[in-house]
PDB file of C-alpha atoms in Angstrom:
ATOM      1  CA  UNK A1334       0.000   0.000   0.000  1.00 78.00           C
ATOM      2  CA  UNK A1335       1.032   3.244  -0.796  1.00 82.00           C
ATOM      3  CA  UNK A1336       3.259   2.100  -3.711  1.00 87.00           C
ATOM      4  CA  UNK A1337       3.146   3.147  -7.089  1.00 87.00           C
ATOM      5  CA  UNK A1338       2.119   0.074  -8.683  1.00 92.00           C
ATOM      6  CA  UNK A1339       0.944  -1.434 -12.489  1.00 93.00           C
ATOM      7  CA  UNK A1340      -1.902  -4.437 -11.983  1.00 95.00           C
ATOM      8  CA  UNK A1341      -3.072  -6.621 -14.966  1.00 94.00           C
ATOM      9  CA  UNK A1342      -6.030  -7.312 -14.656  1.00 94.00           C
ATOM     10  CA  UNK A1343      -8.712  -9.738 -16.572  1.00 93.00           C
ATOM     11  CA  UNK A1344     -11.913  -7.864 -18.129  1.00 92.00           C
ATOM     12  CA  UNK A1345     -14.986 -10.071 -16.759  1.00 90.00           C
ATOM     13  CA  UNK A1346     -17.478 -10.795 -19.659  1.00 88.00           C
ATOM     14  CA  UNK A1347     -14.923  -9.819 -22.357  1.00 90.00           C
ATOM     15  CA  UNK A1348     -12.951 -11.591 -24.863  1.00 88.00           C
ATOM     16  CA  UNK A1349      -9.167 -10.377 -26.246  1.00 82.00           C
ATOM     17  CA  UNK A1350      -7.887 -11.057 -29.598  1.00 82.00           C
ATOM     18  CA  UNK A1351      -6.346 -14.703 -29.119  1.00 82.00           C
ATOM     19  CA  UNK A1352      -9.583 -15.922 -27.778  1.00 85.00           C
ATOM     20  CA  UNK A1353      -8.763 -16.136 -24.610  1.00 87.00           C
ATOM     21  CA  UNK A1354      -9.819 -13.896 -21.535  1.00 89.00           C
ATOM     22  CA  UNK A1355      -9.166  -9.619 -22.455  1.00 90.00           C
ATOM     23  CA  UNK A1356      -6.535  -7.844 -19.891  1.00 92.00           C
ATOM     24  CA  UNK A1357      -5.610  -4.547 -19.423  1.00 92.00           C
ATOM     25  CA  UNK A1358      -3.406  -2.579 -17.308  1.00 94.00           C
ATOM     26  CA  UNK A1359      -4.107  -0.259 -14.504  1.00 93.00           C
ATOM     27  CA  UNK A1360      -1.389   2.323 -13.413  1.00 92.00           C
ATOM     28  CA  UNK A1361      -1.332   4.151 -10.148  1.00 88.00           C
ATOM     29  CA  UNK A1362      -0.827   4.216  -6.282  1.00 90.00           C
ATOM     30  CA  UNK A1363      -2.428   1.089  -4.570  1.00 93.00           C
ATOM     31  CA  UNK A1364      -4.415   2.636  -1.630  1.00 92.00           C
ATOM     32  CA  UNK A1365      -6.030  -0.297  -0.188  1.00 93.00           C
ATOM     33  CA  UNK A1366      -5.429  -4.002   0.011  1.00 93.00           C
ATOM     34  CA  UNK A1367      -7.747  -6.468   1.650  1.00 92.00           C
ATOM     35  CA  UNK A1368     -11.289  -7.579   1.633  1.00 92.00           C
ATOM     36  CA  UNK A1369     -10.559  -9.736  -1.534  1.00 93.00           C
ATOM     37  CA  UNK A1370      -9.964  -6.350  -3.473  1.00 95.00           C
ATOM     38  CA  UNK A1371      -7.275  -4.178  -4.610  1.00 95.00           C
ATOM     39  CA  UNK A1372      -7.722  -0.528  -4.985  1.00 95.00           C
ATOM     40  CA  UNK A1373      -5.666   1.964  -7.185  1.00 94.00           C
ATOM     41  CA  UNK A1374      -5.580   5.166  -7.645  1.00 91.00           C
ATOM     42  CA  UNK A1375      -4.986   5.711 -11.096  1.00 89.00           C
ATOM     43  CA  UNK A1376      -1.870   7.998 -12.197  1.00 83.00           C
ATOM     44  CA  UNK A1377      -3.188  11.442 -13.538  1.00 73.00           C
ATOM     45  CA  UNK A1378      -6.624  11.529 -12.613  1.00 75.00           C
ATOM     46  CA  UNK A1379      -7.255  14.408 -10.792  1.00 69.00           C
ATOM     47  CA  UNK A1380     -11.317  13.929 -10.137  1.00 79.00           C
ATOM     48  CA  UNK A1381     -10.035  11.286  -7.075  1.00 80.00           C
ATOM     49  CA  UNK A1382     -11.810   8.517  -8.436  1.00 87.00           C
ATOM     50  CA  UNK A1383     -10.088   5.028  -8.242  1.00 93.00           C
ATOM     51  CA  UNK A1384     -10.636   1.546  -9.264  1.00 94.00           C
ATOM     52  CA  UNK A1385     -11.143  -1.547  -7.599  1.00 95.00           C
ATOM     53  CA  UNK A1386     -10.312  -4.592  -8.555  1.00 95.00           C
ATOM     54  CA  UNK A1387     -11.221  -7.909  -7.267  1.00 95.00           C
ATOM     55  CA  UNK A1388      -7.831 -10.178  -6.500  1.00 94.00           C
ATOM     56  CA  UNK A1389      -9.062 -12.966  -8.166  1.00 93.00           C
ATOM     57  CA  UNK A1390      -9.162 -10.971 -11.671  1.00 95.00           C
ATOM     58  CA  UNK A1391      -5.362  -9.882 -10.730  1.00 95.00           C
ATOM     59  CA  UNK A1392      -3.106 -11.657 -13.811  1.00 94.00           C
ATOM     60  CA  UNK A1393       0.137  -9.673 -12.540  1.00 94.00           C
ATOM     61  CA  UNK A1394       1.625  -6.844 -10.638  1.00 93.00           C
ATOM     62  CA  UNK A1395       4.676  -5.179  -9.734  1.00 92.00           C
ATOM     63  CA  UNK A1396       5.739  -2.099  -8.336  1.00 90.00           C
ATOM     64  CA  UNK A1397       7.174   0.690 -10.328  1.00 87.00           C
ATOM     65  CA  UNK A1398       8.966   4.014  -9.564  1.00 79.00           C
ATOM     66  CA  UNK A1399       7.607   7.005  -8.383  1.00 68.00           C
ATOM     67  CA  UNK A1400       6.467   9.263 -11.378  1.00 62.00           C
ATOM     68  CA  UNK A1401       8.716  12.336 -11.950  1.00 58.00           C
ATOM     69  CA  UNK A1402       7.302  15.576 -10.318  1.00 63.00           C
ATOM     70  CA  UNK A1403       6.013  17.670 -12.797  1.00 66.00           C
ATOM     71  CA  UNK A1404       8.725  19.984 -12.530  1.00 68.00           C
ATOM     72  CA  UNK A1405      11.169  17.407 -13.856  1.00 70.00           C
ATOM     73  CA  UNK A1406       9.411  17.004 -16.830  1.00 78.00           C
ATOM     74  CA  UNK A1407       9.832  20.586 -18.034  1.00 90.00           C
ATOM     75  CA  UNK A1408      12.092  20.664 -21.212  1.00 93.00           C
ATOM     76  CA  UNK A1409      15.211  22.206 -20.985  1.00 95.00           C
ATOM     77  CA  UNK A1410      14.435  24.898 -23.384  1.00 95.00           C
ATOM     78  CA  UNK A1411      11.404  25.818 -21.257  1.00 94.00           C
ATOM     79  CA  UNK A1412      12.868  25.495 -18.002  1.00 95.00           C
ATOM     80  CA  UNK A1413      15.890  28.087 -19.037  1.00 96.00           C
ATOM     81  CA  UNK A1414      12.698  30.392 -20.542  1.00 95.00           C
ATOM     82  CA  UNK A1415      11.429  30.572 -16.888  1.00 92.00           C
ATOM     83  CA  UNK A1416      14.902  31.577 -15.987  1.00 93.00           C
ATOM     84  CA  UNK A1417      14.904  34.803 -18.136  1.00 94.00           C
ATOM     85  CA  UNK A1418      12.639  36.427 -14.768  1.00 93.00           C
ATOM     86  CA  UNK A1419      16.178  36.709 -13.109  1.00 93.00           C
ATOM     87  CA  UNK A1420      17.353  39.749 -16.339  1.00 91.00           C
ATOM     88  CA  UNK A1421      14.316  41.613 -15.965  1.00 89.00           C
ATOM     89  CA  UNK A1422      15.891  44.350 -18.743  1.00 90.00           C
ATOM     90  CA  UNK A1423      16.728  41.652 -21.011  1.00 94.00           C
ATOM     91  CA  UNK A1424      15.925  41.834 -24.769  1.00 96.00           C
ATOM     92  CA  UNK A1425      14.939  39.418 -26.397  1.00 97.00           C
ATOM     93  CA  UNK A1426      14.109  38.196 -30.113  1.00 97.00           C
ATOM     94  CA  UNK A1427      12.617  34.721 -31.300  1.00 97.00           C
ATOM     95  CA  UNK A1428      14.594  32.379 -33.846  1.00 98.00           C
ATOM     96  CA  UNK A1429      11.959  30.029 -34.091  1.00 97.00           C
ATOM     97  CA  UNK A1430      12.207  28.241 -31.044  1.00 97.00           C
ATOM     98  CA  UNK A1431      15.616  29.585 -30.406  1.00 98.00           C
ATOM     99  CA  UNK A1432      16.014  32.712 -28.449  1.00 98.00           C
ATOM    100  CA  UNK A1433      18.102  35.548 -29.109  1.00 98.00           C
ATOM    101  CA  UNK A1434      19.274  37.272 -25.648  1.00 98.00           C
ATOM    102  CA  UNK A1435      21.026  40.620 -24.877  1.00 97.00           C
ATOM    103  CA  UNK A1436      20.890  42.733 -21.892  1.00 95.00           C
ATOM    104  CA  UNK A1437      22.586  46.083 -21.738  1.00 93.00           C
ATOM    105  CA  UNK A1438      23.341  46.314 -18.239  1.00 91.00           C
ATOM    106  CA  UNK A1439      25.114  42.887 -17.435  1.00 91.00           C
ATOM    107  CA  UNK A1440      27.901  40.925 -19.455  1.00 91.00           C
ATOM    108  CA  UNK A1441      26.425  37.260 -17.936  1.00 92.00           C
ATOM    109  CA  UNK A1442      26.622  34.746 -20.870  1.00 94.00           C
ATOM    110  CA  UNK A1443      23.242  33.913 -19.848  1.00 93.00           C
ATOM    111  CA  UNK A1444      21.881  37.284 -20.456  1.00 95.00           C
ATOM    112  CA  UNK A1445      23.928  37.505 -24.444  1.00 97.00           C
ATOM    113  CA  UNK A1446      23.394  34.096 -26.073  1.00 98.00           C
ATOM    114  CA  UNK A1447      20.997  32.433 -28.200  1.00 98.00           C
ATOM    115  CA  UNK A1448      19.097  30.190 -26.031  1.00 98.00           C
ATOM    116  CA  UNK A1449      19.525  26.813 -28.525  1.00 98.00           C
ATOM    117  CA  UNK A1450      18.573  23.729 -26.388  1.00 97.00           C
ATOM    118  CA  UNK A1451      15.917  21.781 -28.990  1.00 96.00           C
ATOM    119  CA  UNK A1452      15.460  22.685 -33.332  1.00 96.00           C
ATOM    120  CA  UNK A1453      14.950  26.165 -34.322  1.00 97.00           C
ATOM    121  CA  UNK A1454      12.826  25.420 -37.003  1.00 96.00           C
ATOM    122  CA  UNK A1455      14.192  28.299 -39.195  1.00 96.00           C
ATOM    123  CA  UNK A1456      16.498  27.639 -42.032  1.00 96.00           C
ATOM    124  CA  UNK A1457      19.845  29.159 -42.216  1.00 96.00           C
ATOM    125  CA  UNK A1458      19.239  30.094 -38.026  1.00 97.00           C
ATOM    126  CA  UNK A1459      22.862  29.383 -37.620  1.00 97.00           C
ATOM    127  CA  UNK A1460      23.754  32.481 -39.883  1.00 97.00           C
ATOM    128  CA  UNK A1461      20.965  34.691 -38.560  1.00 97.00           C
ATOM    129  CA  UNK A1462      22.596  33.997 -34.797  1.00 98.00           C
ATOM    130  CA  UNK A1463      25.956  35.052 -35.871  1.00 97.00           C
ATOM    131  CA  UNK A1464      24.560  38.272 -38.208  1.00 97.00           C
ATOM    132  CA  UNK A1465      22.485  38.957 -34.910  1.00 97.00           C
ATOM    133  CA  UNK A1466      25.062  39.816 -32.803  1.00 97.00           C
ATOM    134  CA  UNK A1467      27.633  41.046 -35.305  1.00 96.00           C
ATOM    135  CA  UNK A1468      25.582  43.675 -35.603  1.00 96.00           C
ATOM    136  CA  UNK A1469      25.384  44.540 -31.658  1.00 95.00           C
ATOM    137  CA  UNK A1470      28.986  44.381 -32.113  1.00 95.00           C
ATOM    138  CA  UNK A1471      29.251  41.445 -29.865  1.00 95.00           C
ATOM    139  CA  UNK A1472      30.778  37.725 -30.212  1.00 96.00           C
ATOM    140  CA  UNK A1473      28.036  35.174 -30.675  1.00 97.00           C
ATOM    141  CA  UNK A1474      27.535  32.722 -27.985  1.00 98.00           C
ATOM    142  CA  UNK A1475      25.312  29.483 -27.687  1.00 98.00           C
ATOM    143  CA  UNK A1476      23.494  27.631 -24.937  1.00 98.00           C
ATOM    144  CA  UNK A1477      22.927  24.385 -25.990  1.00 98.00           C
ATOM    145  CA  UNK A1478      22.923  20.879 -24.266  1.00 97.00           C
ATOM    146  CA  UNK A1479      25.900  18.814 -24.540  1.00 97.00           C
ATOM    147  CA  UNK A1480      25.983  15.784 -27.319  1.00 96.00           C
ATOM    148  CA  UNK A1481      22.419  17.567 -28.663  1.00 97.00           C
ATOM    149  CA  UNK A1482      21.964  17.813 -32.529  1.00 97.00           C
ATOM    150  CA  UNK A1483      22.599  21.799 -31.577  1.00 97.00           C
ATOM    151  CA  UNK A1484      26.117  20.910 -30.423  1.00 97.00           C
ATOM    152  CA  UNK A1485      26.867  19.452 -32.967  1.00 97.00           C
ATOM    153  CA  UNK A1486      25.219  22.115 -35.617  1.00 97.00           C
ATOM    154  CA  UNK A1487      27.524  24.997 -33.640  1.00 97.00           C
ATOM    155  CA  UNK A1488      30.324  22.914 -33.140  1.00 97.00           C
ATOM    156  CA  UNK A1489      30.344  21.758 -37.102  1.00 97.00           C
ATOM    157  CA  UNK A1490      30.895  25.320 -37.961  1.00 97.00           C
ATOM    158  CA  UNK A1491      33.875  26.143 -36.141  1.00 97.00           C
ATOM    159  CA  UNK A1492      32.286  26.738 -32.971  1.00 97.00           C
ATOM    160  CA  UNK A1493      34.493  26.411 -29.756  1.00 97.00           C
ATOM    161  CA  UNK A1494      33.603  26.282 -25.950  1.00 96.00           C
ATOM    162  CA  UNK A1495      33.770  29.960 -25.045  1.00 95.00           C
ATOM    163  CA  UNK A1496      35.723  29.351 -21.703  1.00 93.00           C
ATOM    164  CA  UNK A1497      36.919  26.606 -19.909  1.00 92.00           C
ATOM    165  CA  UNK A1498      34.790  26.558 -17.206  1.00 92.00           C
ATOM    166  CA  UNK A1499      32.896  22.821 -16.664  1.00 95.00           C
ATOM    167  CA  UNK A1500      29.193  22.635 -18.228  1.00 97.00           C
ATOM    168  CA  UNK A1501      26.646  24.545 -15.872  1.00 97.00           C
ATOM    169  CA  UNK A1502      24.098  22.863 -13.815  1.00 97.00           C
ATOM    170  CA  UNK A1503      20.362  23.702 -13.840  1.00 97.00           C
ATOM    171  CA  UNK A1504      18.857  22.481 -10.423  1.00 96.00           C
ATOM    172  CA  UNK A1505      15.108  22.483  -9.450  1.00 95.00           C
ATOM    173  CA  UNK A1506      13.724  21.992  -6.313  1.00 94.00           C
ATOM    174  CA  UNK A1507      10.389  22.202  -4.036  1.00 93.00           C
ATOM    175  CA  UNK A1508       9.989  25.416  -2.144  1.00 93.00           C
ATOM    176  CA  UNK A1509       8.394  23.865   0.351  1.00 92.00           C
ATOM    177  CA  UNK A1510      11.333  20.838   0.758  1.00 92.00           C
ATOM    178  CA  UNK A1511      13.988  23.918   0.796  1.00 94.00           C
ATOM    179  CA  UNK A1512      12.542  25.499   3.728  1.00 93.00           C
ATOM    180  CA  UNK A1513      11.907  22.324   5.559  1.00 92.00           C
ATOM    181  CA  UNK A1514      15.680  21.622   5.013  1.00 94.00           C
ATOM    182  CA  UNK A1515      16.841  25.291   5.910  1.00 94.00           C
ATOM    183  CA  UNK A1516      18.489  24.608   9.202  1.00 92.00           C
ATOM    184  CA  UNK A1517      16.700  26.889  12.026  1.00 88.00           C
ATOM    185  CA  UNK A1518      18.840  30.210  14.121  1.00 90.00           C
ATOM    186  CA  UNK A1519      20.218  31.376  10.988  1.00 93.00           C
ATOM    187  CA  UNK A1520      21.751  35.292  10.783  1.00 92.00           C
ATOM    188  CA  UNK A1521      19.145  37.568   9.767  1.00 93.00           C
ATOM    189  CA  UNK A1522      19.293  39.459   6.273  1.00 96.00           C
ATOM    190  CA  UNK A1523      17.920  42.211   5.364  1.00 96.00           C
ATOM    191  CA  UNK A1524      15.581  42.030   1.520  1.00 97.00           C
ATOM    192  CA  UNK A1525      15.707  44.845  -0.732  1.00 96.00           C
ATOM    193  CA  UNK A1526      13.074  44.805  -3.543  1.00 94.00           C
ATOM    194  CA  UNK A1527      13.817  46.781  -6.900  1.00 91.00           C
ATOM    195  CA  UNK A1528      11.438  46.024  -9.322  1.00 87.00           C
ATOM    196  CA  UNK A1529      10.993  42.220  -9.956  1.00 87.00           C
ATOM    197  CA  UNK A1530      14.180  41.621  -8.415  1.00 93.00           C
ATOM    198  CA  UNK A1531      14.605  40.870  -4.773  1.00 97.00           C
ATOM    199  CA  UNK A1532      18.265  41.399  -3.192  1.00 97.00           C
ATOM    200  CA  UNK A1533      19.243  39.419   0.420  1.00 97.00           C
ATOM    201  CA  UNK A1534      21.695  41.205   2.446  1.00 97.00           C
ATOM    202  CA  UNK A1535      24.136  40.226   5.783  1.00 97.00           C
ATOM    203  CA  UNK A1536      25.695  43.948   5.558  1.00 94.00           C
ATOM    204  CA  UNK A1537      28.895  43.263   3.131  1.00 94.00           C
ATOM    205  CA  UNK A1538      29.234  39.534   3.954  1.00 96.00           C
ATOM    206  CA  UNK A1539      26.689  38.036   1.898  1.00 96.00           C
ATOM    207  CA  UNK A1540      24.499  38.903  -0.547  1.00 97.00           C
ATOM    208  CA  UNK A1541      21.911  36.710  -3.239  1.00 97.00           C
ATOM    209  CA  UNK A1542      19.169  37.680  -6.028  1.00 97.00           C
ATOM    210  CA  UNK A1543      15.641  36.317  -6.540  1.00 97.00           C
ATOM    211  CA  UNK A1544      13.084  36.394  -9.010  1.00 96.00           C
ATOM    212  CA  UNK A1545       9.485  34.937  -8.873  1.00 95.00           C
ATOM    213  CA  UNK A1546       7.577  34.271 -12.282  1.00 92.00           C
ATOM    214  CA  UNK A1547       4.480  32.679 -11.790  1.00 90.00           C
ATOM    215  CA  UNK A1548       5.355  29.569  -9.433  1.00 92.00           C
ATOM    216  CA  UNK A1549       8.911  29.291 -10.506  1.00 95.00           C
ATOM    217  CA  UNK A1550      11.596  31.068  -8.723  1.00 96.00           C
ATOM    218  CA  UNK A1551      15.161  31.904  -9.577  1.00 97.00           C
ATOM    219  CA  UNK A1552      18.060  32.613  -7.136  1.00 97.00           C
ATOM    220  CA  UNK A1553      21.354  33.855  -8.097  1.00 95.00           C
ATOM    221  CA  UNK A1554      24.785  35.738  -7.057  1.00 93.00           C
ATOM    222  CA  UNK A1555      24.667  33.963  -3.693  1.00 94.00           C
ATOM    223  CA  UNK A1556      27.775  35.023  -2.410  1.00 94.00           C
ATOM    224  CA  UNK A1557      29.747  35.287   0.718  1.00 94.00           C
ATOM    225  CA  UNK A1558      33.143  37.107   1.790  1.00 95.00           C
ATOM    226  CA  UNK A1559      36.178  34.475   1.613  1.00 93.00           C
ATOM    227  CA  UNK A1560      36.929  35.218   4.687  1.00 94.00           C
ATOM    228  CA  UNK A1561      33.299  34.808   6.364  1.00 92.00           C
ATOM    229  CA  UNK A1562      32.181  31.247   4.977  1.00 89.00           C
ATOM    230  CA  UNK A1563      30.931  28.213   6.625  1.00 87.00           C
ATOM    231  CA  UNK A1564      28.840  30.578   9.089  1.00 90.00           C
ATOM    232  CA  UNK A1565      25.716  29.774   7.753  1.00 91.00           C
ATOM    233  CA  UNK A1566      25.784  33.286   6.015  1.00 94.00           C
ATOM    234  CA  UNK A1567      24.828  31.629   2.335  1.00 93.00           C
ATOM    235  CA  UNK A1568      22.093  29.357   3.702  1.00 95.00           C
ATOM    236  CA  UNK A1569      21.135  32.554   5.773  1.00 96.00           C
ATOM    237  CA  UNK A1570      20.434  34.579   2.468  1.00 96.00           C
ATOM    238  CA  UNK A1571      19.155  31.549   0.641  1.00 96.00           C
ATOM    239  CA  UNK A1572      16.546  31.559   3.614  1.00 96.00           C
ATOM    240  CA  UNK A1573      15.296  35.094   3.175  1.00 96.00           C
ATOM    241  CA  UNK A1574      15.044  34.897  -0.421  1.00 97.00           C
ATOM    242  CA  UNK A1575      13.122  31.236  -0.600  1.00 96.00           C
ATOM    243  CA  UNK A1576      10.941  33.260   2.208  1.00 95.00           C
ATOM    244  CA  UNK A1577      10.302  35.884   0.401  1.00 95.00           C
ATOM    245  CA  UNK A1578       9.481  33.790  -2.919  1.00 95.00           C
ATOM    246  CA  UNK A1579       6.938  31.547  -0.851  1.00 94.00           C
ATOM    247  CA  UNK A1580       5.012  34.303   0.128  1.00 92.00           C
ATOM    248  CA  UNK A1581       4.799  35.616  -3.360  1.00 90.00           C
ATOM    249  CA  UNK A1582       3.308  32.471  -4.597  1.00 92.00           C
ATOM    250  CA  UNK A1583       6.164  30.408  -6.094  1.00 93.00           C
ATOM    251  CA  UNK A1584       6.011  26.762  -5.228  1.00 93.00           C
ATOM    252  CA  UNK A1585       9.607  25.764  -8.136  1.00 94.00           C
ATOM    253  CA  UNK A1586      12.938  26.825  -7.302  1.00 96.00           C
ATOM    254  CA  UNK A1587      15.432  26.800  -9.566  1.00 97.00           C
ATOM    255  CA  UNK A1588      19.248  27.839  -9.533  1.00 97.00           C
ATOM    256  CA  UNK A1589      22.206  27.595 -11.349  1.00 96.00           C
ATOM    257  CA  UNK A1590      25.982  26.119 -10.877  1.00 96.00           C
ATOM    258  CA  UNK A1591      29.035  25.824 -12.796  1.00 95.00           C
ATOM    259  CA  UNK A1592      29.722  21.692 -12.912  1.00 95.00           C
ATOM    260  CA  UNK A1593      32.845  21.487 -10.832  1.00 94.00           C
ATOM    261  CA  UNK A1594      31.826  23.241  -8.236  1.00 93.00           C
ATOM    262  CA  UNK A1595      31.607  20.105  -5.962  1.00 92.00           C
ATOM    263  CA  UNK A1596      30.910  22.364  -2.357  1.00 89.00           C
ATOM    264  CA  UNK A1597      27.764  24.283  -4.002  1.00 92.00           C
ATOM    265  CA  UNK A1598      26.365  21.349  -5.447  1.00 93.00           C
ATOM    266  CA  UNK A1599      26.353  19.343  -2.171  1.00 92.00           C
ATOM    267  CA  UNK A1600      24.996  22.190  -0.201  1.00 91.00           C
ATOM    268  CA  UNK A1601      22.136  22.926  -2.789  1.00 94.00           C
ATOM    269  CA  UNK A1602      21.561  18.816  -2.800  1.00 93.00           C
ATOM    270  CA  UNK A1603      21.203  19.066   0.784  1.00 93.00           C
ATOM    271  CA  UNK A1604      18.643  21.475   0.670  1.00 94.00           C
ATOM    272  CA  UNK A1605      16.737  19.800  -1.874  1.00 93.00           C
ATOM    273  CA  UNK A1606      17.834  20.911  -5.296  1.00 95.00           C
ATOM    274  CA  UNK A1607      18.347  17.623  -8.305  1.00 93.00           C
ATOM    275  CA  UNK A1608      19.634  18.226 -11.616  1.00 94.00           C
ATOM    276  CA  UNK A1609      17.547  18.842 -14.304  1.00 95.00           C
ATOM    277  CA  UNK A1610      19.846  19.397 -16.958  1.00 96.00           C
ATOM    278  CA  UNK A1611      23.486  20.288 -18.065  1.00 97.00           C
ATOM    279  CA  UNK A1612      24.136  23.138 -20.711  1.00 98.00           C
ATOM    280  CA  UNK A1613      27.556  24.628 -22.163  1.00 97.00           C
ATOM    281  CA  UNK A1614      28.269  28.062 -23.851  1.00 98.00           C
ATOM    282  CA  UNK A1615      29.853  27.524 -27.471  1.00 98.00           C
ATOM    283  CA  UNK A1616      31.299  30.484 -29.505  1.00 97.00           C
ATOM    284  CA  UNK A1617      31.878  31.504 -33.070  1.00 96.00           C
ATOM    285  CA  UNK A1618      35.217  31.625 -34.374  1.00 92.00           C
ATOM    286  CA  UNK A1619      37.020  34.772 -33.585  1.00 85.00           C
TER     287      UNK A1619
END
């Protein structure tokens, strides 16, 4: 009980295509066991209803793993479009599904690239990227997933990584599973809002940005002083900001970390955050 499970079960009355006895499958959560019945609650029906099914129609059954959250099941490309709430003066252009990005006030590779995680769907979109930003007088740069078809399409064309940093990380997590893991007696910080941007502040020893959009939040820049780390001052900020998204409605957290960065990805794990994906910045030939 309680376990996601799949049950074959025989149809009474009806007759399948060898002849013999018709089956079907039922897939959900068994919530009840006993009484010469088994009862399941079928995976994605939302009305509550749920089936029973009398053990002595059962053919076979198993248990299966837990169905992804929702969350998880968010496409890359559409996960990193939710992102775009932590730029708030970005500009931005379609290319097809692609997405041309540019922000005059900050020089963040995610805020100037062409967003190029799934097809464009536009012929020659390679040589409208690169046109693009040649004429804002800047290097092209792509996002795109490593091994992908777009890799390869950049790569094929002389494209290089643009640093040598390790691929970046896109986490998600549960609001509500961050702030239950959020140890307690943390430093206070103070929230500054500008806009749709929220700032968390320990005076000059730690500071993060947050964004809400919709139910999704974003959280980056969490940094502390060198010299004032493992205090407690990053989870400290991390807990204002995660407050101060939950109140604004967001129930999706999502942040961002370079792939080496071993320390940062076991705190965020700790606190909740999984992998969704892994993305790398290529650029054109100089």
């Amino acid at each position: 009980m309680g376990q996601r499970v799949v049950v074959r079960r025989r149809v009474p009355g009806q007759t399948g295509p060898s002849g013999g006895p018709a089956l079907t499958d039922v897939l959900g959560t068994c919530t009840a066991w006993g009484d010469g019945v088994c009862v399941v609650a079928p995976d994605g029906d939302q009305s509550g209803a749920t089936v029973t099914i009398p053990i002595g129609d059962i053919v076979a059954g198993k248990p299966v793993p837990p169905r992804a959250s929702t969350r998880l099941r968010v496409s890359a490309q559409q996960a990193q479009r939710r992102a775009l709430a932590l730029w708030p003066d970005l500009e931005t252009e379609p290319l097809g599904e692609w997405l041309l990005r540019r922000s005059r006030t900050s020089t963040a590779r995610r805020a100037n690239s062409v967003l190029a995680m799934s097809p464009s769907g536009v012929a020659g979109d390679l040589e409208r990227v690169v046109a693009h930003y040649a004429s804002l007088g800047q290097r092209p740069i792509a996002a795109v997933l490593p091994e992908s078809d777009e890799d390869a399409l950049f790569r094929g064309h002389g494209w290089v990584l643009e640093s040598h940093d390790h691929d970046t990380v896109f986490q998600l997590a549960g609001i509500a599973a961050v702030r239950r893991n959020l140890p307690r007696d943390l430093p206070e910080a103070e929230l500054h809002v500008d806009g749709q941007l929220v700032t968390a502040r320990i005076g000059h020893a730690a500071s993060g940005v947050a964004a809400v959009d919709g139910d999704w939040a974003g959280f980056r820049s969490i940094e502390v002083d060198p010299a004032l780390r493992r205090r407690g001052l990053g989870l400290a900020v991390m807990a204002a900001l995660v407050g101060w998204a939950a109140e604004g409605g967001a129930t999706t957290a999502y942040l961002q970390v370079i792939g080496d960065n071993a320390a940062a990805l076991a705190l965020y794990g700790r606190l909740g955050f999984v992998e969704h994906h892994r993305y790398r910045y290529l650029a054109a030939p100089r």
